[in-house]
Tab-separated table of C-alpha atoms and ligand atoms in Angstrom:
chain	number	residue	atom	x	y	z
L	103	HIS	CA	90.358	73.074	85.402
L	104	LYS	CA	94.024	72.634	86.109
L	105	LYS	CA	95.128	70.712	89.171
L	106	LEU	CA	95.622	72.992	92.144
L	107	LYS	CA	98.627	72.927	94.446
L	108	ASP	CA	97.983	72.279	98.116
L	109	PHE	CA	98.273	75.127	100.581
L	110	PRO	CA	101.749	74.964	102.110
L	111	GLU	CA	102.330	73.353	105.495
L	112	GLY	CA	102.070	75.936	108.241
L	113	PHE	CA	99.880	78.225	106.123
L	114	LEU	CA	98.481	80.892	108.432
L	115	TRP	CA	94.715	80.471	108.392
L	116	GLY	CA	93.844	83.566	110.377
L	117	SER	CA	91.378	86.292	111.096
L	118	ALA	CA	91.720	89.960	111.994
L	119	SER	CA	90.460	92.932	113.980
L	120	ALA	CA	91.538	96.437	114.981
L	121	ALA	CA	91.767	97.979	118.436
L	122	TYR	CA	89.194	100.729	118.036
L	123	GLN	CA	86.705	98.397	116.390
L	124	VAL	CA	86.715	95.704	119.083
L	125	GLU	CA	88.288	96.739	122.370
L	126	GLY	CA	85.967	99.277	123.959
L	127	ALA	CA	87.299	100.316	127.416
L	128	TRP	CA	88.047	103.586	125.699
L	129	ASP	CA	89.187	105.378	128.865
L	130	GLU	CA	90.189	102.492	131.111
L	131	ASP	CA	93.514	101.633	132.700
L	132	GLY	CA	95.060	104.947	131.812
L	133	LYS	CA	94.217	104.957	128.092
L	134	GLY	CA	94.421	108.355	126.414
L	135	VAL	CA	92.101	109.716	123.743
L	136	SER	CA	92.686	108.950	120.056
L	137	VAL	CA	91.475	110.938	117.061
L	138	TRP	CA	88.705	108.370	116.590
L	139	ASP	CA	87.459	108.844	120.161
L	140	THR	CA	87.084	112.504	119.266
L	141	PHE	CA	85.822	112.192	115.702
L	142	VAL	CA	82.891	109.889	116.469
L	143	ARG	CA	81.559	112.510	118.895
L	144	ILE	CA	81.086	115.066	116.134
L	145	PRO	CA	77.395	114.873	115.169
L	146	GLY	CA	76.637	113.311	111.800
L	147	LYS	CA	79.986	111.624	111.230
L	148	THR	CA	79.017	107.985	111.821
L	149	PHE	CA	75.880	105.895	111.329
L	150	LYS	CA	73.457	106.828	114.132
L	151	GLY	CA	76.397	108.452	115.920
L	152	THR	CA	77.909	105.100	116.892
L	153	ASN	CA	81.276	104.947	118.589
L	154	GLY	CA	83.753	102.423	119.932
L	155	ASP	CA	83.441	103.323	123.621
L	156	VAL	CA	82.293	99.788	124.352
L	157	ALA	CA	82.658	98.286	120.874
L	158	VAL	CA	82.403	94.506	121.394
L	159	ASP	CA	84.190	94.720	124.740
L	160	HIS	CA	87.118	92.606	123.608
L	161	TYR	CA	89.209	94.389	126.242
L	162	HIS	CA	87.342	92.547	128.973
L	163	ARG	CA	86.336	89.464	127.004
L	164	PHE	CA	89.504	88.621	125.112
L	165	LYS	CA	89.840	85.292	126.922
L	166	GLU	CA	86.381	84.264	125.801
L	167	ASP	CA	87.209	85.372	122.243
L	168	VAL	CA	90.524	83.522	122.202
L	169	ALA	CA	88.777	80.409	123.514
L	170	LEU	CA	86.440	80.582	120.514
L	171	MET	CA	89.456	80.913	118.215
L	172	ALA	CA	91.143	77.948	119.840
L	173	GLU	CA	88.067	75.785	119.505
L	174	GLN	CA	87.903	76.714	115.835
L	175	GLY	CA	91.566	75.832	115.336
L	176	LEU	CA	92.535	79.324	114.170
L	177	LYS	CA	96.248	79.532	113.336
L	178	ALA	CA	96.742	83.299	113.455
L	179	TYR	CA	94.995	86.294	114.955
L	180	ARG	CA	95.767	89.745	113.652
L	181	PHE	CA	94.952	92.627	115.999
L	182	SER	CA	96.204	96.163	116.453
L	183	ILE	CA	97.704	97.960	119.395
L	184	ALA	CA	96.060	101.218	120.456
L	185	TRP	CA	98.927	103.730	120.535
L	186	SER	CA	96.953	105.800	123.056
L	187	ARG	CA	97.038	102.914	125.550
L	188	ILE	CA	100.838	102.848	125.402
L	189	PHE	CA	101.571	106.588	125.329
L	190	PRO	CA	98.327	108.128	126.629
L	191	TYR	CA	99.339	111.735	127.303
L	192	ASN	CA	102.724	112.370	125.720
L	193	MET	CA	105.560	110.493	124.047
L	194	GLN	CA	107.675	110.351	127.210
L	195	GLU	CA	105.530	108.411	129.685
L	196	VAL	CA	104.709	104.801	128.947
L	197	ASN	CA	101.527	103.367	130.442
L	198	GLU	CA	102.450	100.000	131.927
L	199	LYS	CA	98.804	98.948	132.216
L	200	GLY	CA	98.333	99.446	128.495
L	201	LEU	CA	101.360	97.271	127.775
L	202	GLN	CA	100.038	94.626	130.156
L	203	PHE	CA	96.768	94.307	128.297
L	204	TYR	CA	98.593	93.199	125.136
L	205	ASP	CA	100.915	90.946	127.168
L	206	GLY	CA	97.787	89.164	128.345
L	207	LEU	CA	96.313	88.864	124.861
L	208	ILE	CA	99.568	87.666	123.276
L	209	ASP	CA	100.188	85.111	126.020
L	210	GLU	CA	96.641	83.825	125.779
L	211	LEU	CA	97.010	83.382	122.011
L	212	LEU	CA	100.346	81.595	122.309
L	213	ALA	CA	99.047	79.306	125.041
L	214	ASN	CA	96.396	78.284	122.511
L	215	HIS	CA	98.890	77.851	119.650
L	216	ILE	CA	97.605	80.895	117.766
L	217	GLU	CA	100.205	83.090	116.079
L	218	PRO	CA	99.776	86.757	116.995
L	219	VAL	CA	100.014	89.114	113.998
L	220	VAL	CA	100.362	92.573	115.476
L	221	THR	CA	99.435	95.768	113.667
L	222	LEU	CA	101.218	98.840	115.024
L	223	TYR	CA	98.790	101.355	113.644
L	224	HIS	CA	95.175	100.926	112.621
L	225	TRP	CA	94.166	104.597	112.315
L	226	ASP	CA	93.950	105.662	115.973
L	227	ILE	CA	96.688	108.243	116.442
L	228	PRO	CA	96.679	109.858	119.909
L	229	GLN	CA	94.670	113.066	119.936
L	230	TYR	CA	97.496	115.048	121.595
L	231	LEU	CA	99.745	114.437	118.574
L	232	GLN	CA	97.000	115.803	116.341
L	233	ASP	CA	96.573	118.822	118.628
L	234	ASP	CA	100.293	119.448	119.188
L	235	TYR	CA	101.476	119.326	115.607
L	236	LEU	CA	98.743	118.036	113.230
L	237	GLY	CA	99.778	114.394	113.488
L	238	TRP	CA	100.724	112.890	110.143
L	239	GLU	CA	101.184	116.344	108.631
L	240	SER	CA	104.308	116.990	110.662
L	241	ARG	CA	107.821	115.630	110.189
L	242	GLN	CA	107.874	115.015	113.954
L	243	ILE	CA	105.566	112.032	113.441
L	244	ILE	CA	108.484	110.048	111.998
L	245	GLU	CA	110.376	110.143	115.281
L	246	ASP	CA	107.311	109.654	117.453
L	247	PHE	CA	105.951	106.723	115.481
L	248	THR	CA	109.373	105.092	115.615
L	249	THR	CA	109.569	105.584	119.383
L	250	TYR	CA	106.165	103.984	119.803
L	251	ALA	CA	107.115	101.113	117.459
L	252	GLU	CA	110.387	100.503	119.268
L	253	THR	CA	108.577	100.363	122.608
L	254	VAL	CA	106.253	97.621	121.455
L	255	PHE	CA	108.967	95.745	119.491
L	256	ARG	CA	111.072	95.582	122.651
L	257	ARG	CA	108.154	94.543	124.818
L	258	TYR	CA	106.614	91.854	122.593
L	259	GLY	CA	109.423	91.001	120.170
L	260	ASP	CA	110.291	87.832	122.067
L	261	ARG	CA	106.824	86.448	121.345
L	262	VAL	CA	105.503	88.147	118.207
L	263	LYS	CA	106.891	86.961	114.858
L	264	TYR	CA	104.605	88.830	112.451
L	265	TRP	CA	104.217	92.591	112.508
L	266	VAL	CA	102.144	94.900	110.357
L	267	SER	CA	103.430	98.478	110.321
L	268	LEU	CA	100.713	100.796	108.943
L	269	ASN	CA	97.257	99.508	108.141
L	270	GLU	CA	95.887	100.861	104.868
L	271	GLN	CA	97.874	104.045	104.653
L	272	ASN	CA	96.061	104.680	101.363
L	273	VAL	CA	92.699	104.591	103.136
L	274	PHE	CA	93.446	106.630	106.241
L	275	ILE	CA	95.293	109.236	104.185
L	276	SER	CA	92.703	109.610	101.407
L	277	HIS	CA	89.700	109.460	103.714
L	278	GLY	CA	91.371	111.750	106.222
L	279	TYR	CA	92.716	114.445	103.898
L	280	LEU	CA	90.819	114.219	100.611
L	281	MET	CA	87.310	112.926	101.237
L	282	ALA	CA	87.116	114.197	104.818
L	283	THR	CA	85.210	111.111	105.951
L	284	HIS	CA	87.827	110.073	108.541
L	285	PRO	CA	89.719	112.254	111.019
L	286	PRO	CA	91.063	114.870	110.686
L	287	ALA	CA	88.396	115.397	107.999
L	288	VAL	CA	90.408	117.683	105.744
L	289	LYS	CA	89.737	118.167	102.015
L	290	ASP	CA	93.082	119.274	100.669
L	291	PRO	CA	95.152	117.212	98.209
L	292	LYS	CA	98.330	119.192	98.878
L	293	ARG	CA	98.121	118.445	102.591
L	294	MET	CA	97.190	114.875	101.789
L	295	TYR	CA	100.354	114.163	99.808
L	296	GLN	CA	102.460	115.786	102.510
L	297	ALA	CA	100.889	113.686	105.273
L	298	ASN	CA	101.288	110.681	103.015
L	299	HIS	CA	104.980	111.333	102.565
L	300	TYR	CA	105.612	111.533	106.298
L	301	ALA	CA	103.580	108.355	106.763
L	302	ASN	CA	105.804	106.666	104.171
L	303	VAL	CA	108.963	107.712	105.962
L	304	ALA	CA	107.522	106.805	109.381
L	305	ASN	CA	106.569	103.369	108.071
L	306	ALA	CA	110.076	102.764	106.712
L	307	ALA	CA	111.738	104.196	109.830
L	308	ALA	CA	109.792	101.747	112.008
L	309	ILE	CA	110.831	98.837	109.787
L	310	LYS	CA	114.440	100.035	109.895
L	311	LYS	CA	114.215	100.183	113.696
L	312	PHE	CA	112.818	96.650	113.767
L	313	ARG	CA	115.833	95.402	111.793
L	314	SER	CA	118.291	97.236	114.020
L	315	LEU	CA	116.919	95.451	117.090
L	316	GLY	CA	117.853	92.102	115.565
L	317	LEU	CA	114.529	90.538	116.431
L	318	ASP	CA	113.420	87.276	114.951
L	319	GLY	CA	110.324	87.967	112.873
L	320	GLN	CA	108.866	89.571	109.782
L	321	ILE	CA	107.333	92.962	109.171
L	322	GLY	CA	105.410	94.672	106.387
L	323	PRO	CA	102.603	97.179	105.775
L	324	SER	CA	98.999	96.246	104.988
L	325	PHE	CA	97.852	97.816	101.793
L	326	ALA	CA	94.211	98.094	100.683
L	327	TYR	CA	94.476	96.963	97.101
L	328	SER	CA	91.509	97.221	94.740
L	329	PRO	CA	92.990	96.380	91.348
L	330	GLY	CA	91.731	98.554	88.489
L	331	TYR	CA	90.035	97.082	85.432
L	332	PRO	CA	89.266	98.972	82.222
L	333	ILE	CA	85.552	98.923	81.371
L	334	ASP	CA	86.377	97.759	77.838
L	335	ALA	CA	89.220	97.453	75.332
L	336	ARG	CA	89.086	101.060	74.124
L	337	PRO	CA	92.710	102.202	74.436
L	338	GLU	CA	91.775	105.350	76.371
L	339	ASN	CA	89.995	103.177	78.930
L	340	ILE	CA	92.989	100.845	79.193
L	341	LEU	CA	95.087	103.929	79.859
L	342	ALA	CA	92.609	105.079	82.519
L	343	ALA	CA	93.033	101.703	84.244
L	344	GLU	CA	96.811	102.148	84.132
L	345	ASN	CA	96.355	105.583	85.678
L	346	PHE	CA	94.111	104.136	88.337
L	347	ASP	CA	96.639	101.554	89.480
L	348	GLU	CA	99.529	104.030	89.332
L	349	LEU	CA	97.667	106.500	91.523
L	350	ASN	CA	95.804	104.103	93.809
L	351	ALA	CA	98.294	101.296	94.195
L	352	TYR	CA	101.824	101.843	92.888
L	353	LEU	CA	102.004	105.283	94.487
L	354	TRP	CA	102.030	103.421	97.799
L	355	MET	CA	103.379	99.958	97.142
L	356	ASP	CA	106.357	101.194	95.068
L	357	VAL	CA	107.419	103.386	97.965
L	358	TYR	CA	107.191	100.434	100.377
L	359	ALA	CA	108.944	97.927	98.152
L	360	LYS	CA	111.382	100.061	96.146
L	361	GLY	CA	111.807	103.122	98.333
L	362	GLU	CA	110.795	105.474	95.538
L	363	TYR	CA	107.716	107.102	94.030
L	364	PRO	CA	106.602	105.902	90.580
L	365	SER	CA	107.974	108.442	88.092
L	366	VAL	CA	104.649	108.913	86.276
L	367	ILE	CA	102.961	109.824	89.547
L	368	TRP	CA	105.741	112.077	90.754
L	369	ASN	CA	105.544	113.868	87.425
L	370	TRP	CA	101.754	114.215	87.769
L	371	LEU	CA	102.134	115.558	91.325
L	372	GLU	CA	104.606	118.186	90.094
L	373	GLU	CA	102.389	119.178	87.166
L	374	ASN	CA	99.567	119.788	89.621
L	375	ASP	CA	101.774	121.355	92.293
L	376	LEU	CA	100.845	118.573	94.702
L	377	GLN	CA	104.331	117.164	95.319
L	378	PRO	CA	105.258	116.899	98.995
L	379	GLU	CA	108.305	118.502	100.519
L	380	THR	CA	110.968	115.807	100.797
L	381	ARG	CA	114.573	115.625	102.011
L	382	PRO	CA	117.360	113.445	100.631
L	383	GLU	CA	117.595	111.560	103.945
L	384	ASP	CA	113.932	110.549	103.571
L	385	PHE	CA	114.863	108.420	100.601
L	386	LYS	CA	117.727	106.814	102.500
L	387	ILE	CA	115.228	105.757	105.158
L	388	LEU	CA	112.746	104.574	102.521
L	389	LYS	CA	115.426	102.431	100.891
L	390	ALA	CA	116.600	101.043	104.229
L	391	GLY	CA	113.112	100.230	105.506
L	392	LYS	CA	111.974	97.604	103.031
L	393	PRO	CA	109.322	95.125	104.164
L	394	ASP	CA	109.674	91.339	104.410
L	395	PHE	CA	106.247	90.834	102.904
L	396	MET	CA	103.460	92.874	101.372
L	397	GLY	CA	100.334	92.729	103.502
L	398	VAL	CA	97.201	92.935	101.381
L	399	ASN	CA	93.681	93.817	102.385
L	400	TYR	CA	91.440	92.779	99.553
L	401	TYR	CA	87.700	93.330	99.296
L	402	LYS	CA	86.936	94.233	95.703
L	403	THR	CA	88.118	95.450	92.332
L	404	SER	CA	87.427	98.819	90.729
L	405	THR	CA	86.378	99.314	87.149
L	406	VAL	CA	87.314	102.519	85.414
L	407	ALA	CA	86.979	104.511	82.219
L	408	ALA	CA	88.587	107.585	80.721
L	409	ASN	CA	87.508	110.827	82.369
L	410	PRO	CA	87.732	114.117	80.470
L	411	LEU	CA	89.355	117.169	82.030
L	412	ASP	CA	85.921	118.579	82.830
L	413	GLY	CA	84.679	115.162	83.994
L	414	VAL	CA	83.548	113.747	87.305
L	415	GLY	CA	85.570	114.509	90.425
L	416	ILE	CA	85.991	113.184	93.932
L	417	GLY	CA	82.959	113.519	96.116
L	418	THR	CA	80.465	111.513	94.154
L	419	PRO	CA	79.801	108.117	95.759
L	420	ASN	CA	82.752	105.837	95.427
L	421	TYR	CA	84.432	103.500	97.926
L	422	SER	CA	81.438	103.364	100.254
L	423	GLY	CA	78.956	104.153	97.513
L	424	GLU	CA	75.252	103.667	97.570
L	425	LYS	CA	73.718	100.606	96.008
L	426	GLY	CA	73.082	101.028	92.310
L	427	SER	CA	75.026	104.239	91.786
L	428	THR	CA	76.629	104.150	88.366
L	429	GLU	CA	79.032	107.061	88.672
L	430	ARG	CA	81.522	106.375	91.413
L	431	GLY	CA	83.745	109.425	91.339
L	432	GLY	CA	87.118	109.979	89.773
L	433	ILE	CA	89.835	112.461	88.944
L	434	PRO	CA	89.316	114.660	85.877
L	435	GLY	CA	91.773	113.805	83.114
L	436	VAL	CA	92.936	110.666	84.928
L	437	PHE	CA	90.134	108.100	85.406
L	438	LYS	CA	86.605	107.678	86.703
L	439	GLU	CA	85.131	104.668	88.411
L	440	VAL	CA	82.178	103.030	86.664
L	441	LEU	CA	79.843	100.120	87.261
L	442	ASN	CA	81.189	96.695	86.340
L	443	PRO	CA	78.218	94.842	84.827
L	444	PHE	CA	79.922	91.453	85.115
L	445	VAL	CA	80.146	91.083	88.889
L	446	GLU	CA	77.668	90.916	91.760
L	447	LYS	CA	77.645	93.663	94.390
L	448	THR	CA	77.365	93.538	98.170
L	449	ASN	CA	74.655	95.491	99.977
L	450	TRP	CA	77.230	98.258	100.301
L	451	ASP	CA	77.817	98.179	96.573
L	452	TRP	CA	81.279	96.649	96.687
L	453	ASP	CA	82.094	94.435	93.696
L	454	ILE	CA	82.325	90.748	94.632
L	455	ASP	CA	85.252	89.497	92.628
L	456	PRO	CA	87.355	86.524	93.742
L	457	VAL	CA	89.273	86.474	90.448
L	458	GLY	CA	90.332	89.998	91.356
L	459	LEU	CA	92.132	88.630	94.402
L	460	ARG	CA	94.135	86.252	92.210
L	461	ILE	CA	94.917	89.194	89.924
L	462	ALA	CA	95.943	91.351	92.901
L	463	LEU	CA	98.304	88.649	94.165
L	464	ARG	CA	99.743	88.109	90.703
L	465	ARG	CA	100.357	91.814	90.101
L	466	ILE	CA	102.067	92.315	93.452
L	467	ASN	CA	104.150	89.219	92.921
L	468	SER	CA	105.350	90.257	89.487
L	469	ARG	CA	105.951	93.909	90.352
L	470	TYR	CA	107.693	93.414	93.713
L	471	GLY	CA	108.599	89.747	94.055
L	472	LEU	CA	107.708	89.860	97.746
L	473	PRO	CA	105.877	87.156	99.675
L	474	ILE	CA	102.314	88.217	100.438
L	475	LEU	CA	100.330	88.013	103.645
L	476	ILE	CA	96.612	88.522	103.118
L	477	THR	CA	95.799	90.588	106.165
L	478	GLU	CA	92.096	91.158	105.420
L	479	ASN	CA	89.375	89.745	103.182
L	480	GLY	CA	85.712	89.455	104.011
L	481	LEU	CA	82.085	90.297	103.443
L	482	GLY	CA	80.100	92.913	105.360
L	483	GLU	CA	76.423	91.958	105.608
L	484	TYR	CA	73.271	92.447	107.677
L	485	ASP	CA	73.360	89.125	109.543
L	486	LYS	CA	70.222	88.062	111.331
L	487	LEU	CA	70.154	86.125	114.558
L	488	LYS	CA	67.323	83.557	114.435
L	489	GLU	CA	66.793	81.210	117.359
L	490	GLY	CA	70.406	81.516	118.389
L	491	GLN	CA	71.744	80.816	114.883
L	492	ILE	CA	73.134	82.783	111.966
L	493	HIS	CA	72.934	81.177	108.552
L	494	ASP	CA	75.500	83.254	106.708
L	495	GLN	CA	75.803	81.076	103.619
L	496	TYR	CA	76.561	84.243	101.582
L	497	ARG	CA	79.701	84.751	103.707
L	498	ILE	CA	80.734	81.124	103.312
L	499	ASP	CA	80.344	81.479	99.531
L	500	TYR	CA	82.337	84.707	99.488
L	501	LEU	CA	85.181	83.380	101.643
L	502	ASN	CA	85.257	80.001	99.928
L	503	ASP	CA	85.599	81.603	96.488
L	504	HIS	CA	88.299	83.993	97.685
L	505	ALA	CA	90.291	81.309	99.507
L	506	LYS	CA	90.100	79.241	96.334
L	507	ALA	CA	91.458	82.214	94.376
L	508	VAL	CA	94.377	82.301	96.826
L	509	GLN	CA	95.014	78.636	96.106
L	510	GLU	CA	94.936	79.386	92.384
L	511	ALA	CA	97.488	82.163	92.847
L	512	ILE	CA	99.690	79.782	94.848
L	513	THR	CA	99.315	77.293	92.004
L	514	ASP	CA	100.365	80.081	89.610
L	515	GLY	CA	103.589	80.462	91.591
L	516	VAL	CA	102.843	83.276	94.055
L	517	THR	CA	104.185	82.937	97.618
L	518	VAL	CA	101.349	83.516	100.078
L	519	LEU	CA	102.130	83.253	103.787
L	520	GLY	CA	98.612	83.300	105.119
L	521	TYR	CA	95.017	84.375	104.781
L	522	CYS	CA	93.364	86.491	107.472
L	523	THR	CA	89.662	87.007	107.101
L	524	TRP	CA	88.016	90.232	108.193
L	525	SER	CA	86.863	89.905	110.873
L	526	TYR	CA	86.931	87.467	113.792
L	527	THR	CA	84.011	88.693	115.858
L	528	ASP	CA	81.550	91.233	114.563
L	529	LEU	CA	82.850	94.695	115.294
L	530	LEU	CA	82.345	98.395	114.740
L	531	SER	CA	82.434	99.239	111.044
L	532	TRP	CA	83.986	102.715	111.395
L	533	LEU	CA	81.252	104.686	109.637
L	534	ASN	CA	78.512	102.046	109.380
L	535	GLY	CA	77.818	101.249	113.009
L	536	TYR	CA	77.244	97.635	114.052
L	537	GLN	CA	74.811	96.664	111.302
L	538	LYS	CA	77.556	95.862	108.779
L	539	ARG	CA	78.883	92.605	110.145
L	540	TYR	CA	81.954	90.659	109.075
L	541	GLY	CA	82.664	88.107	111.801
L	542	PHE	CA	82.617	84.345	112.239
L	543	VAL	CA	81.268	85.171	115.675
L	544	TYR	CA	78.080	87.189	115.968
L	545	VAL	CA	78.037	89.746	118.764
L	546	ASP	CA	74.572	90.594	119.982
L	547	ARG	CA	74.620	94.362	120.144
L	548	ASP	CA	73.364	97.171	117.932
L	549	GLU	CA	73.639	100.934	117.548
L	550	ASP	CA	71.081	101.603	120.241
L	551	SER	CA	72.476	99.365	122.939
L	552	PRO	CA	75.427	97.127	123.726
L	553	LYS	CA	72.875	94.672	125.172
L	554	GLU	CA	74.753	91.784	126.791
L	555	LEU	CA	77.347	91.481	124.026
L	556	LYS	CA	76.718	87.772	123.896
L	557	ARG	CA	78.757	85.781	121.344
L	558	TYR	CA	77.178	83.288	118.883
L	559	LYS	CA	79.001	81.106	116.379
L	560	LYS	CA	77.771	81.659	112.842
L	561	ALA	CA	77.550	78.937	110.176
L	562	SER	CA	80.751	80.398	108.704
L	563	TYR	CA	82.551	79.666	111.991
L	564	TYR	CA	82.049	75.940	111.466
L	565	TRP	CA	82.883	76.190	107.782
L	566	TYR	CA	86.254	77.848	108.515
L	567	LYS	CA	86.997	75.296	111.244
L	568	GLU	CA	86.719	72.602	108.598
L	569	VAL	CA	88.877	74.547	106.115
L	570	ILE	CA	91.620	74.923	108.718
L	571	GLU	CA	91.436	71.268	109.736
L	572	GLN	CA	91.870	70.175	106.144
L	573	ASN	CA	94.371	72.901	105.238
L	574	GLY	CA	92.038	74.057	102.472
L	575	LYS	CA	91.574	70.671	100.780
L	576	ASN	CA	87.796	70.972	101.067
L	577	LEU	CA	87.462	74.346	99.322
X	135	BG6	C1	89.402	97.943	105.906
X	135	BG6	C2	89.846	98.268	107.298
X	135	BG6	O1	89.408	99.125	105.185
X	135	BG6	O2	88.127	97.478	105.694
X	135	BG6	C3	88.945	97.728	108.380
X	135	BG6	O3	91.192	97.940	107.525
X	135	BG6	C4	87.506	97.909	107.960
X	135	BG6	O4	89.259	98.366	109.578
X	135	BG6	C5	87.278	97.052	106.745
X	135	BG6	O5	86.564	97.643	108.940
X	135	BG6	C6	85.860	97.041	106.236
X	135	BG6	O6	85.430	98.336	105.992
X	135	BG6	P1	84.003	98.800	106.472
X	135	BG6	O7	83.897	100.215	106.065
X	135	BG6	O8	83.039	97.934	105.760
X	135	BG6	O9	83.988	98.593	107.951
């Protein structure tokens, strides 16, 4: 083994959450309704019909949660702002109470020497924008998202130094418009690429706005990157892996970092009459709205093989597949996902692959040359509370191996600003209820009842405390 470099001084050892998954208080203090508030009420959409009405009640218990972070020595906490708390009913009237909630959270973090990392958008667009003009499918979203972003930049920009623009555009767009598993539950690739284009321009317009305000700080998107591997060295499978990364990664990250679509993908979109309507000024905005860093959410890799024109399509189990499924869906003529026999799987059938994180960081570094902020990485499991304790050694192993992979990438020469685990407390896993847990802090609730929402420190809480104290020297 080669000698590893130390993590840099000031490395952001963090952890993350998202408004809808933790806050609860879904209609308090003037909050409006988001598409998720509506979607979860449609029967059959989520596990046992769970919703985030109460979630883990972070809205009322944030001081208790921040105290746990402080005791652990956490350096950064990534959370998202609920757009529908800030502009509940329209894009003209700002809800002061909504703004005050995040003032309180940010101030509490800073008082405890924890860097706030603020996500502008983690999937919860206000319902009225969906009703008025189909949300991300309308050009109007560019202006409205920028207005919302500017409002929060101006309010918190004196205190917040790290901003995440869109969280996992690739996930909310593909689940929302292709697989129909997230709102607005559409299955239409043409509409998907159009919504995606407006999301691209909105993302860049918000970054451009951030720059124009002259605020001190950094901003970038968070991208869900699952690097593609070929199943073997057969050239057609290598090509399928190239296709996979073009379509699942470069299609998004090239637009963020270079302000343009990859030519192979644009060509493929045109061949299939899927290209979005664009205007020349869109590309000016894309070029002007470059990020300071690439945010990366990493959970797993994907292994692929060639897929004939009459081969498997989308709809078979894939991203949230069932345990043991061998066929994971694909795009005919482009690629199909297959089982990787060389890696372990989680109970949700996600490949456990720390080397894949090093590969992800290396690829992003060599393609874009941007610093990287790991905005999510973690393991969802069925934790069990026994006599007030949670022995989540499996999570410690997972996080330890992934943090070590980050150190290896740093040793390779990649600039990594920080590592945020997913998640801080247990929280609502959008479609999987409360049984799929990710936190350092166990929250005693389930699908049937919020119970008392009592917090318990898991074994991984103490492990991470030690990692932070030693700046990763004990990994
Ligand atoms: C990411 C999201 O996709 O993965 C999080 O940004 C999400 O919000 C996390 O919770 C884990 O996904 P899941 O489906 O296991 O909750």
